Amino acid sequence: MSTEHPPTVTLTTSDHGDVTLPEPSWCLGHAIHDPETQYANIIHSSTDTVLTFRRALLMTACLVQSPNAAPGTEGLGGPTPGVSVYPLGETLGPDQLYDLAGRLDAYADQLRDLADQLTRILGGEDR
Ligand SMILES: [Zn+2]
């Protein structure tokens, strides 16, 4: 099995037939491409970065790019690569991702504070 990343990918579309596009190095590929996809809706996606706890999926994020989409509304993806975040349902740029990461850091601190408080309550130190 080759590990080389193809420089281009050819995909069947419902409105433009077969089209060949540059394939970003980070794209997972298009093994499950639907030939009924419209040209403007072709999307490159990377591997998901996943946060789970026990059986719950808390958050996923991955690089995305819709190279043929019209320059879109902010937060809805488009020809500029971004990071799609679920369950937020938006595609973020670098500054927004750093903001999200900072908020997750702060939330983790709040969870540790709650764990500390619960430990004190269970130990009879705090009622
Ligand atoms: Zn791709």
Coordinates of N, CA, C and O and ligand atoms in Angstrom, one line a residue:
M1 N 0.8 -1.2 0.0 CA 0.0 0.0 0.0 C 0.9 1.2 0.0 O 1.8 1.4 0.8
S2 N 0.6 2.1 -0.9 CA 1.4 3.4 -1.0 C 1.0 4.4 0.1 O -0.2 4.5 0.4
T3 N 2.0 5.0 0.6 CA 1.6 6.1 1.6 C 1.8 7.5 1.0 O 1.6 8.5 1.7
E4 N 2.1 7.5 -0.3 CA 2.2 8.8 -1.0 C 0.8 9.5 -1.1 O -0.2 8.8 -1.4
H5 N 0.8 10.8 -0.9 CA -0.4 11.5 -1.0 C -0.5 12.0 -2.4 O 0.4 12.6 -3.0
P6 N -1.7 11.7 -3.1 CA -1.8 12.1 -4.5 C -1.9 13.7 -4.6 O -2.5 14.3 -3.7
P7 N -1.3 14.2 -5.6 CA -1.3 15.7 -5.7 C -2.7 16.2 -6.2 O -3.0 17.4 -5.9
T8 N -3.4 15.4 -6.8 CA -4.8 15.8 -7.3 C -5.7 14.6 -7.0 O -5.3 13.5 -6.8
V9 N -7.0 14.9 -7.0 CA -8.1 13.9 -6.9 C -9.1 14.2 -8.0 O -9.4 15.4 -8.3
T10 N -9.6 13.1 -8.6 CA -10.7 13.3 -9.6 C -12.0 12.7 -9.0 O -12.0 11.6 -8.5
L11 N -13.0 13.6 -9.0 CA -14.3 13.2 -8.3 C -15.4 13.4 -9.3 O -15.4 14.4 -10.1
T12 N -16.4 12.6 -9.2 CA -17.6 12.7 -10.1 C -18.6 13.7 -9.3 O -18.8 13.5 -8.1
T13 N -19.2 14.6 -10.1 CA -20.1 15.5 -9.5 C -21.4 15.4 -10.3 O -21.4 15.0 -11.5
S14 N -22.5 15.9 -9.7 CA -23.8 15.8 -10.4 C -24.0 16.9 -11.5 O -24.8 16.7 -12.4
D15 N -23.2 18.0 -11.3 CA -23.5 19.1 -12.2 C -22.3 19.4 -13.2 O -22.5 20.1 -14.2
H16 N -21.1 18.9 -12.9 CA -19.9 19.2 -13.7 C -19.2 17.9 -14.2 O -18.1 18.0 -14.7
G17 N -19.8 16.7 -14.0 CA -19.2 15.5 -14.3 C -18.0 15.2 -13.5 O -17.9 15.6 -12.4
D18 N -16.9 14.6 -14.1 CA -15.7 14.3 -13.4 C -14.8 15.6 -13.4 O -14.6 16.3 -14.4
V19 N -14.4 16.0 -12.2 CA -13.5 17.1 -12.0 C -12.3 16.7 -11.3 O -12.3 15.8 -10.4
T20 N -11.1 17.3 -11.6 CA -9.9 17.0 -11.0 C -9.4 18.3 -10.2 O -9.4 19.4 -10.8
L21 N -9.1 18.1 -9.0 CA -8.8 19.2 -8.1 C -7.4 18.9 -7.4 O -7.1 17.8 -7.1
P22 N -6.7 20.0 -7.0 CA -5.6 19.8 -6.1 C -6.0 19.1 -4.8 O -7.1 19.5 -4.3
E23 N -5.3 18.2 -4.3 CA -5.6 17.5 -3.0 C -4.7 18.0 -1.9 O -3.5 17.7 -2.0
P24 N -5.2 18.7 -0.9 CA -4.3 19.1 0.2 C -3.7 18.0 0.9 O -4.3 16.9 1.0
S25 N -2.5 18.2 1.4 CA -1.7 17.1 2.0 C -2.4 16.6 3.3 O -2.2 15.4 3.6
W26 N -3.3 17.4 3.9 CA -3.9 17.0 5.1 C -5.3 16.3 4.9 O -5.9 15.8 5.8
C27 N -5.7 16.2 3.6 CA -7.0 15.6 3.3 C -7.0 14.1 3.5 O -6.0 13.5 3.1
L28 N -8.0 13.6 4.1 CA -8.1 12.1 4.3 C -8.3 11.4 3.1 O -8.2 10.1 3.0
G29 N -8.8 12.0 2.0 CA -9.2 11.4 0.8 C -10.7 11.3 0.6 O -11.4 11.8 1.5
H30 N -11.1 10.7 -0.5 CA -12.5 10.8 -0.8 C -13.1 9.4 -1.1 O -13.9 9.2 -2.1
A31 N -12.7 8.4 -0.3 CA -13.1 7.0 -0.5 C -14.6 6.9 -0.5 O -15.2 6.0 -1.2
I32 N -15.3 7.7 0.3 CA -16.8 7.6 0.4 C -17.4 8.7 -0.3 O -18.4 9.3 0.2
H33 N -16.9 9.1 -1.5 CA -17.5 10.3 -2.2 C -18.9 9.9 -2.9 O -19.0 8.8 -3.5
D34 N -19.9 10.7 -2.7 CA -21.2 10.6 -3.3 C -21.2 11.2 -4.7 O -21.0 12.5 -4.8
P35 N -21.4 10.5 -5.8 CA -21.3 11.1 -7.1 C -22.4 12.1 -7.4 O -22.4 12.8 -8.4
E36 N -23.4 12.1 -6.5 CA -24.5 13.2 -6.6 C -24.1 14.5 -6.0 O -24.8 15.4 -5.9
T37 N -22.8 14.6 -5.4 CA -22.3 15.8 -4.8 C -22.3 16.9 -5.9 O -21.8 16.6 -7.0
Q38 N -22.7 18.1 -5.6 CA -22.5 19.2 -6.6 C -21.1 19.7 -6.5 O -20.5 19.7 -5.4
Y39 N -20.6 20.3 -7.6 CA -19.2 20.8 -7.7 C -18.9 21.7 -6.5 O -17.9 21.6 -5.8
A40 N -19.8 22.7 -6.2 CA -19.6 23.7 -5.1 C -19.5 23.0 -3.7 O -19.0 23.6 -2.8
N41 N -20.1 21.8 -3.6 CA -20.1 21.2 -2.3 C -19.0 20.2 -2.0 O -19.0 19.5 -1.0
I42 N -18.1 20.1 -2.9 CA -16.9 19.2 -2.7 C -16.2 19.7 -1.4 O -15.9 20.9 -1.3
I43 N -15.8 18.8 -0.5 CA -15.1 19.3 0.7 C -13.9 18.4 1.0 O -14.0 17.2 0.9
H44 N -12.8 19.0 1.3 CA -11.7 18.3 1.8 C -11.8 18.3 3.4 O -12.1 19.3 4.0
S45 N -11.4 17.1 4.0 CA -11.5 17.0 5.5 C -10.3 16.2 6.0 O -9.9 15.3 5.3
S46 N -9.8 16.6 7.1 CA -8.7 15.9 7.8 C -9.3 14.8 8.7 O -10.5 14.7 9.0
T47 N -8.4 14.1 9.4 CA -8.8 13.3 10.5 C -9.4 14.1 11.6 O -8.9 15.2 11.9
D48 N -10.4 13.5 12.3 CA -11.0 14.2 13.4 C -10.1 14.2 14.6 O -9.5 13.2 14.9
T49 N -10.1 15.3 15.3 CA -9.5 15.4 16.7 C -10.7 15.3 17.6 O -11.6 16.1 17.5
V50 N -10.7 14.2 18.4 CA -11.9 13.8 19.1 C -11.7 13.9 20.6 O -10.7 13.5 21.2
L51 N -12.7 14.5 21.3 CA -12.7 14.5 22.8 C -13.9 13.6 23.2 O -15.1 14.0 23.0
T52 N -13.6 12.5 23.9 CA -14.7 11.7 24.4 C -14.5 11.5 25.9 O -13.3 11.6 26.4
F53 N -15.5 11.2 26.6 CA -15.4 10.8 28.0 C -16.4 9.6 28.2 O -17.6 9.8 27.9
R54 N -15.9 8.5 28.6 CA -16.7 7.3 28.7 C -17.3 7.0 27.4 O -16.6 7.0 26.4
R55 N -18.6 7.0 27.2 CA -19.2 6.7 25.9 C -19.7 8.0 25.2 O -20.3 7.9 24.1
A56 N -19.5 9.1 25.8 CA -20.0 10.3 25.3 C -19.0 11.1 24.4 O -17.9 11.3 24.8
L57 N -19.4 11.4 23.2 CA -18.6 12.2 22.3 C -18.9 13.7 22.7 O -20.0 14.2 22.6
L58 N -17.8 14.4 23.2 CA -18.0 15.7 23.7 C -17.7 16.7 22.6 O -18.4 17.8 22.5
M59 N -16.7 16.5 21.8 CA -16.3 17.5 20.8 C -15.4 16.8 19.7 O -14.6 16.0 20.0
T60 N -15.6 17.3 18.5 CA -14.7 16.9 17.4 C -14.3 18.1 16.7 O -15.0 19.1 16.7
A61 N -13.1 18.1 16.1 CA -12.6 19.2 15.3 C -11.8 18.6 14.1 O -11.0 17.6 14.3
C62 N -11.9 19.2 12.9 CA -11.0 18.7 11.8 C -10.9 19.9 10.8 O -11.7 20.8 10.8
L63 N -9.8 19.8 10.1 CA -9.5 20.8 9.0 C -10.5 20.5 7.9 O -10.8 19.3 7.6
V64 N -11.1 21.6 7.3 CA -12.0 21.4 6.2 C -11.7 22.6 5.2 O -11.2 23.6 5.6
Q65 N -12.0 22.3 4.0 CA -12.0 23.3 2.9 C -12.9 22.9 1.8 O -12.9 21.7 1.4
S66 N -13.8 23.8 1.4 CA -14.7 23.6 0.2 C -14.1 24.5 -0.9 O -14.5 25.7 -1.0
P67 N -13.2 23.9 -1.7 CA -12.4 24.8 -2.6 C -13.3 25.5 -3.7 O -12.8 26.5 -4.2
N68 N -14.4 24.9 -4.0 CA -15.3 25.5 -5.0 C -16.5 26.3 -4.5 O -17.3 26.7 -5.3
A69 N -16.6 26.4 -3.2 CA -17.7 27.2 -2.7 C -17.5 28.7 -2.9 O -16.3 29.1 -3.0
A70 N -18.6 29.4 -3.0 CA -18.5 30.8 -3.1 C -17.9 31.3 -1.7 O -18.2 30.7 -0.7
P71 N -17.1 32.4 -1.7 CA -16.7 32.9 -0.4 C -17.9 33.0 0.5 O -18.9 33.7 0.1
G72 N -17.9 32.4 1.6 CA -19.1 32.2 2.3 C -19.3 33.1 3.5 O -18.5 34.0 3.7
T73 N -20.4 32.9 4.1 CA -20.7 33.6 5.3 C -19.7 33.2 6.4 O -19.3 32.0 6.5
E74 N -19.2 34.1 7.2 CA -18.3 33.7 8.3 C -18.9 32.6 9.1 O -20.1 32.7 9.5
G75 N -18.1 31.6 9.4 CA -18.6 30.5 10.3 C -19.2 29.4 9.5 O -19.5 28.4 10.1
L76 N -19.3 29.5 8.2 CA -20.0 28.4 7.4 C -19.0 27.7 6.5 O -19.4 27.0 5.6
G77 N -17.7 27.9 6.6 CA -16.8 27.3 5.7 C -16.7 28.0 4.4 O -17.4 29.0 4.1
G78 N -15.9 27.5 3.5 CA -15.7 28.1 2.2 C -14.4 27.7 1.6 O -13.8 26.7 2.1
P79 N -13.9 28.5 0.6 CA -12.6 28.1 0.0 C -11.4 28.3 0.8 O -10.4 27.7 0.6
T80 N -11.5 29.1 1.9 CA -10.4 29.2 2.8 C -10.4 28.1 3.8 O -11.4 27.8 4.5
P81 N -9.3 27.3 4.0 CA -9.3 26.2 5.0 C -9.6 26.8 6.4 O -9.2 27.9 6.7
G82 N -10.3 26.0 7.1 CA -10.7 26.3 8.5 C -10.8 25.0 9.3 O -10.4 23.9 8.8
V83 N -11.2 25.1 10.5 CA -11.4 24.0 11.4 C -12.9 23.9 11.8 O -13.4 24.8 12.4
S84 N -13.5 22.8 11.4 CA -14.9 22.6 11.7 C -15.0 22.0 13.1 O -14.3 21.0 13.4
V85 N -15.8 22.6 13.9 CA -16.0 22.1 15.3 C -17.4 21.7 15.5 O -18.4 22.4 15.3
Y86 N -17.5 20.4 16.0 CA -18.8 19.9 16.4 C -18.8 19.7 18.0 O -17.8 19.4 18.5
P87 N -19.9 20.1 18.6 CA -21.2 20.4 18.2 C -21.4 21.9 17.9 O -22.6 22.3 17.7
L88 N -20.4 22.7 17.9 CA -20.6 24.1 17.6 C -21.2 24.3 16.3 O -22.0 25.2 16.1
G89 N -20.8 23.5 15.3 CA -21.4 23.7 14.0 C -20.9 24.8 13.2 O -21.6 25.4 12.3
E90 N -19.7 25.3 13.5 CA -19.0 26.4 12.8 C -17.6 26.0 12.4 O -17.0 25.1 13.0
T91 N -17.1 26.7 11.3 CA -15.8 26.5 10.9 C -15.0 27.7 11.4 O -15.4 28.9 11.1
L92 N -13.9 27.5 12.1 CA -13.2 28.5 12.8 C -11.9 28.8 12.2 O -11.2 27.9 11.6
G93 N -11.4 30.0 12.3 CA -10.0 30.4 12.0 C -9.1 30.3 13.2 O -9.5 29.9 14.3
P94 N -7.8 30.5 13.0 CA -6.8 30.3 14.0 C -7.1 31.1 15.3 O -7.1 30.5 16.4
D95 N -7.5 32.4 15.2 CA -7.7 33.2 16.4 C -8.9 32.6 17.2 O -8.9 32.5 18.4
Q96 N -9.9 32.2 16.5 CA -11.1 31.6 17.1 C -10.8 30.3 17.8 O -11.3 30.0 18.9
L97 N -9.9 29.5 17.2 CA -9.5 28.2 17.8 C -8.7 28.4 19.0 O -8.9 27.7 20.0
Y98 N -7.8 29.4 19.0 CA -7.1 29.7 20.2 C -8.0 30.2 21.3 O -7.8 29.8 22.5
D99 N -9.0 31.0 21.0 CA -10.0 31.4 21.9 C -10.7 30.2 22.5 O -10.9 30.1 23.8
L100 N -11.2 29.3 21.7 CA -11.9 28.1 22.1 C -11.0 27.3 23.1 O -11.4 26.8 24.1
A101 N -9.7 27.1 22.7 CA -8.7 26.3 23.5 C -8.6 27.0 24.8 O -8.5 26.3 25.9
G102 N -8.5 28.3 24.9 CA -8.4 29.0 26.1 C -9.6 28.8 27.0 O -9.5 28.6 28.2
R103 N -10.8 28.8 26.4 CA -12.0 28.6 27.2 C -12.0 27.1 27.7 O -12.5 26.9 28.8
L104 N -11.5 26.2 26.9 CA -11.5 24.8 27.4 C -10.5 24.7 28.6 O -10.8 23.9 29.5
D105 N -9.4 25.4 28.5 CA -8.4 25.4 29.6 C -9.1 25.9 30.9 O -9.0 25.3 31.9
A106 N -9.8 27.0 30.7 CA -10.5 27.6 31.9 C -11.6 26.6 32.4 O -11.7 26.5 33.6
Y107 N -12.3 26.0 31.5 CA -13.3 25.0 32.0 C -12.6 23.8 32.7 O -13.2 23.4 33.7
A108 N -11.5 23.3 32.2 CA -10.8 22.3 32.9 C -10.4 22.7 34.3 O -10.6 21.9 35.3
D109 N -10.0 23.9 34.5 CA -9.7 24.5 35.8 C -10.9 24.5 36.7 O -10.9 24.1 37.9
Q110 N -12.1 24.8 36.1 CA -13.3 24.8 36.9 C -13.7 23.4 37.3 O -14.2 23.2 38.5
L111 N -13.5 22.5 36.5 CA -13.8 21.1 36.8 C -12.9 20.6 38.0 O -13.3 19.9 38.9
R112 N -11.6 21.0 37.9 CA -10.7 20.6 39.0 C -11.1 21.3 40.3 O -11.0 20.7 41.4
D113 N -11.6 22.5 40.2 CA -12.1 23.2 41.4 C -13.3 22.5 42.0 O -13.4 22.3 43.2
L114 N -14.2 22.0 41.2 CA -15.3 21.3 41.6 C -14.9 19.9 42.3 O -15.4 19.5 43.3
A115 N -13.9 19.3 41.6 CA -13.4 18.0 42.2 C -12.8 18.3 43.6 O -13.0 17.5 44.5
D116 N -12.1 19.4 43.7 CA -11.5 19.7 45.0 C -12.6 20.0 46.1 O -12.5 19.5 47.2
Q117 N -13.6 20.7 45.7 CA -14.7 21.0 46.6 C -15.4 19.7 47.0 O -15.7 19.5 48.1
L118 N -15.7 18.9 46.0 CA -16.4 17.6 46.3 C -15.5 16.7 47.2 O -16.1 16.1 48.1
T119 N -14.2 16.7 47.0 CA -13.3 16.0 47.9 C -13.5 16.5 49.3 O -13.5 15.7 50.3
R120 N -13.5 17.8 49.5 CA -13.7 18.4 50.9 C -15.0 18.0 51.5 O -15.1 17.6 52.6
I121 N -16.1 18.1 50.6 CA -17.4 17.7 51.1 C -17.5 16.3 51.6 O -17.9 15.9 52.6
L122 N -16.9 15.4 50.7 CA -17.0 14.0 51.0 C -16.1 13.6 52.2 O -16.3 12.6 52.9
G123 N -15.1 14.5 52.5 CA -14.2 14.3 53.6 C -14.7 14.9 54.9 O -14.0 14.9 55.9
G124 N -15.9 15.5 54.8 CA -16.5 16.1 56.0 C -15.9 17.5 56.3 O -16.2 18.1 57.4
E125 N -15.1 18.0 55.4 CA -14.4 19.3 55.7 C -15.3 20.5 55.3 O -15.1 21.6 55.7
D126 N -16.3 20.3 54.5 CA -17.1 21.3 53.9 C -18.6 20.8 53.8 O -18.8 19.7 53.4
R127 N -19.5 21.5 54.4 CA -20.9 21.0 54.4 C -21.8 22.0 53.7 O -21.7 23.1 53.7
Ligands
ZN1 ZN -9.6 16.0 -0.5

